[in-house]
């Protein structure tokens, strides 16, 4: 699996760019191909879409965009092309905000998203993305990842971290306190 590509933009089409990496051209579907210029150096995080009849690479300029894409394609009825089309119009922050506000009108304005698909997105993802006003330090990210890997849902982890986070707390204390808080919440749901 190719995790990322770093190289020079060789060509740009309506929905893809070709990246020259050591004289090998990789065609990568992207959300906003018009934002890339020929001969510029870029780095794209990638995801390989494999279907019976085809396989192709999808590229993302930021981890946030890739994470939203991967979350969207888990929803029934949303494939890679639909998720990429959504990201071609809306930023990850706009789409997440619309989901959390249950803004069906905004979601319907995105390409390939109708009323039913919009409702499905809201139903499955409302509250999944919790905006963080917290300092996303390495310690904070490590603790968040540890709790999620223990099986806690992302909204529960984010809520627990918001409750126990204080400036200057060390990683061990943050983990211990957040784990206690997450355990309380786990049984409520």
Short mmCIF file of C-alpha atoms in Angstrom, two decimals:
data_model
loop_
_atom_site.label_atom_id
_atom_site.label_comp_id
_atom_site.label_asym_id
_atom_site.label_seq_id
_atom_site.Cartn_x
_atom_site.Cartn_y
_atom_site.Cartn_z
CA UNK A 1 0.00 0.00 0.00
CA UNK A 2 1.29 3.46 -0.88
CA UNK A 3 1.03 5.78 2.13
CA UNK A 4 2.04 9.01 0.40
CA UNK A 5 3.63 10.34 -2.76
CA UNK A 6 6.08 13.21 -2.88
CA UNK A 7 7.17 14.60 -6.20
CA UNK A 8 6.61 17.04 -9.02
CA UNK A 9 3.23 17.65 -10.66
CA UNK A 10 3.61 16.45 -14.25
CA UNK A 11 0.07 17.09 -15.48
CA UNK A 12 -3.34 18.14 -14.21
CA UNK A 13 -6.75 17.00 -15.46
CA UNK A 14 -10.31 17.68 -14.30
CA UNK A 15 -10.22 15.18 -11.43
CA UNK A 16 -6.62 13.99 -11.14
CA UNK A 17 -2.96 14.92 -11.13
CA UNK A 18 0.00 12.93 -12.35
CA UNK A 19 2.90 13.08 -9.91
CA UNK A 20 6.40 12.36 -11.18
CA UNK A 21 8.21 10.46 -8.43
CA UNK A 22 11.72 9.53 -9.59
CA UNK A 23 10.63 9.41 -13.25
CA UNK A 24 7.57 7.27 -12.53
CA UNK A 25 4.21 8.96 -13.10
CA UNK A 26 1.44 8.18 -10.61
CA UNK A 27 -2.08 9.24 -11.53
CA UNK A 28 -3.84 10.32 -8.34
CA UNK A 29 -7.48 11.37 -8.12
CA UNK A 30 -7.79 14.50 -5.98
CA UNK A 31 -10.63 16.64 -4.69
CA UNK A 32 -9.48 19.98 -6.12
CA UNK A 33 -7.21 19.38 -9.09
CA UNK A 34 -7.36 23.06 -10.10
CA UNK A 35 -5.37 23.95 -6.96
CA UNK A 36 -2.25 22.19 -8.31
CA UNK A 37 0.18 23.72 -10.79
CA UNK A 38 2.42 21.88 -13.21
CA UNK A 39 6.06 21.51 -12.07
CA UNK A 40 5.26 22.32 -8.43
CA UNK A 41 6.53 20.01 -5.70
CA UNK A 42 3.77 18.35 -3.66
CA UNK A 43 3.18 15.64 -1.11
CA UNK A 44 -0.13 13.79 -1.09
CA UNK A 45 -1.31 11.25 1.46
CA UNK A 46 -2.85 8.40 -0.50
CA UNK A 47 -5.51 5.73 -0.30
CA UNK A 48 -5.83 2.92 -2.81
CA UNK A 49 -9.35 2.14 -3.98
CA UNK A 50 -9.68 -1.46 -5.15
CA UNK A 51 -12.74 -2.64 -7.01
CA UNK A 52 -13.31 -5.69 -9.12
CA UNK A 53 -13.14 -3.76 -12.37
CA UNK A 54 -10.59 -1.08 -11.42
CA UNK A 55 -8.15 0.24 -8.88
CA UNK A 56 -6.89 3.78 -8.46
CA UNK A 57 -5.16 6.11 -6.03
CA UNK A 58 -6.88 8.96 -4.22
CA UNK A 59 -4.71 11.75 -2.81
CA UNK A 60 -5.17 14.22 0.04
CA UNK A 61 -3.17 17.32 0.94
CA UNK A 62 -3.97 17.05 4.69
CA UNK A 63 -4.54 14.24 7.21
CA UNK A 64 -7.93 15.83 8.10
CA UNK A 65 -9.15 15.45 4.53
CA UNK A 66 -7.96 11.83 4.36
CA UNK A 67 -9.57 10.96 7.71
CA UNK A 68 -12.90 12.48 6.66
CA UNK A 69 -12.74 10.60 3.34
CA UNK A 70 -12.07 7.29 5.13
CA UNK A 71 -14.95 7.94 7.53
CA UNK A 72 -17.37 8.85 4.74
CA UNK A 73 -16.67 5.74 2.65
CA UNK A 74 -17.65 3.53 5.60
CA UNK A 75 -21.23 4.79 5.27
CA UNK A 76 -23.51 2.60 3.19
CA UNK A 77 -24.23 4.25 -0.15
CA UNK A 78 -21.13 6.44 -0.17
CA UNK A 79 -18.25 5.29 -2.27
CA UNK A 80 -14.87 6.79 -2.98
CA UNK A 81 -16.13 8.89 -5.89
CA UNK A 82 -18.97 10.40 -3.84
CA UNK A 83 -16.71 11.17 -0.88
CA UNK A 84 -14.14 12.77 -3.18
CA UNK A 85 -16.84 14.81 -4.92
CA UNK A 86 -18.04 16.06 -1.52
CA UNK A 87 -14.51 17.14 -0.62
CA UNK A 88 -14.14 18.93 -3.96
CA UNK A 89 -16.76 21.47 -2.83
CA UNK A 90 -16.57 21.55 0.96
CA UNK A 91 -13.62 21.66 3.29
CA UNK A 92 -13.41 19.00 6.02
CA UNK A 93 -14.31 21.66 8.61
CA UNK A 94 -17.41 22.76 6.65
CA UNK A 95 -18.64 19.20 6.14
CA UNK A 96 -18.05 18.19 9.78
CA UNK A 97 -19.77 21.35 10.99
CA UNK A 98 -22.78 20.64 8.75
CA UNK A 99 -22.99 17.07 10.07
CA UNK A 100 -22.87 18.21 13.70
CA UNK A 101 -25.48 20.95 13.04
CA UNK A 102 -27.64 18.45 11.10
CA UNK A 103 -27.58 20.86 8.15
CA UNK A 104 -29.22 18.70 5.51
CA UNK A 105 -29.50 21.67 3.14
CA UNK A 106 -25.71 22.10 3.04
CA UNK A 107 -25.09 18.37 2.61
CA UNK A 108 -27.60 18.23 -0.26
CA UNK A 109 -25.68 21.05 -1.96
CA UNK A 110 -22.64 18.78 -2.22
CA UNK A 111 -22.22 16.77 -5.45
CA UNK A 112 -23.81 13.31 -5.52
CA UNK A 113 -25.57 13.81 -2.16
CA UNK A 114 -29.35 13.77 -2.04
CA UNK A 115 -31.78 13.93 0.84
CA UNK A 116 -31.53 10.23 1.77
CA UNK A 117 -27.74 10.17 1.61
CA UNK A 118 -27.52 13.40 3.60
CA UNK A 119 -29.79 11.98 6.32
CA UNK A 120 -27.72 8.78 6.39
CA UNK A 121 -24.51 10.79 6.85
CA UNK A 122 -26.05 12.76 9.72
CA UNK A 123 -27.51 9.64 11.32
CA UNK A 124 -24.21 7.78 11.31
CA UNK A 125 -21.76 10.63 11.98
CA UNK A 126 -23.51 13.21 14.17
CA UNK A 127 -21.36 13.58 17.27
CA UNK A 128 -18.63 11.39 15.77
CA UNK A 129 -16.49 14.44 15.16
CA UNK A 130 -16.08 16.57 18.25
CA UNK A 131 -14.33 19.86 17.70
CA UNK A 132 -11.31 20.20 19.91
CA UNK A 133 -10.46 23.49 21.51
CA UNK A 134 -7.68 21.67 23.33
CA UNK A 135 -3.98 21.84 22.65
CA UNK A 136 -3.30 18.89 20.35
CA UNK A 137 0.17 18.12 21.70
CA UNK A 138 1.88 14.81 21.08
CA UNK A 139 0.91 13.67 24.59
CA UNK A 140 -2.72 14.60 23.98
CA UNK A 141 -2.76 12.76 20.64
CA UNK A 142 -1.06 9.70 22.17
CA UNK A 143 -3.62 9.49 24.99
CA UNK A 144 -6.50 9.99 22.54
CA UNK A 145 -5.17 7.21 20.28
CA UNK A 146 -4.61 4.89 23.26
CA UNK A 147 -8.19 5.28 24.48
CA UNK A 148 -9.62 4.74 21.00
CA UNK A 149 -7.47 1.61 20.57
CA UNK A 150 -8.92 0.31 23.85
CA UNK A 151 -12.33 0.34 22.19
CA UNK A 152 -13.82 3.63 23.37
CA UNK A 153 -15.82 5.56 20.77
CA UNK A 154 -14.29 8.82 19.54
CA UNK A 155 -17.03 11.10 20.98
CA UNK A 156 -16.64 9.49 24.42
CA UNK A 157 -12.85 9.89 24.28
CA UNK A 158 -13.07 13.53 23.18
CA UNK A 159 -15.62 14.36 25.88
CA UNK A 160 -13.53 12.65 28.56
CA UNK A 161 -10.38 14.46 27.47
CA UNK A 162 -12.15 17.83 27.53
CA UNK A 163 -13.32 17.18 31.09
CA UNK A 164 -9.92 16.22 32.50
CA UNK A 165 -7.45 18.23 30.42
CA UNK A 166 -5.59 21.01 32.20
CA UNK A 167 -2.60 22.96 30.93
CA UNK A 168 0.68 21.27 31.89
CA UNK A 169 -0.75 17.84 32.80
CA UNK A 170 1.63 14.99 32.05
CA UNK A 171 0.74 12.11 29.76
CA UNK A 172 0.34 9.49 32.52
CA UNK A 173 -2.05 11.66 34.58
CA UNK A 174 -4.02 12.61 31.48
CA UNK A 175 -4.39 8.95 30.50
CA UNK A 176 -5.40 7.86 34.00
CA UNK A 177 -7.97 10.62 34.45
CA UNK A 178 -9.37 10.31 30.93
CA UNK A 179 -9.69 6.53 31.30
CA UNK A 180 -11.70 6.97 34.51
CA UNK A 181 -13.95 9.52 32.82
CA UNK A 182 -14.40 7.42 29.67
CA UNK A 183 -15.35 4.37 31.74
CA UNK A 184 -18.15 6.37 33.39
CA UNK A 185 -19.49 7.44 30.01
CA UNK A 186 -19.15 4.03 28.42
CA UNK A 187 -21.96 2.50 30.46
CA UNK A 188 -24.31 5.42 29.95
CA UNK A 189 -24.65 4.78 26.21
#
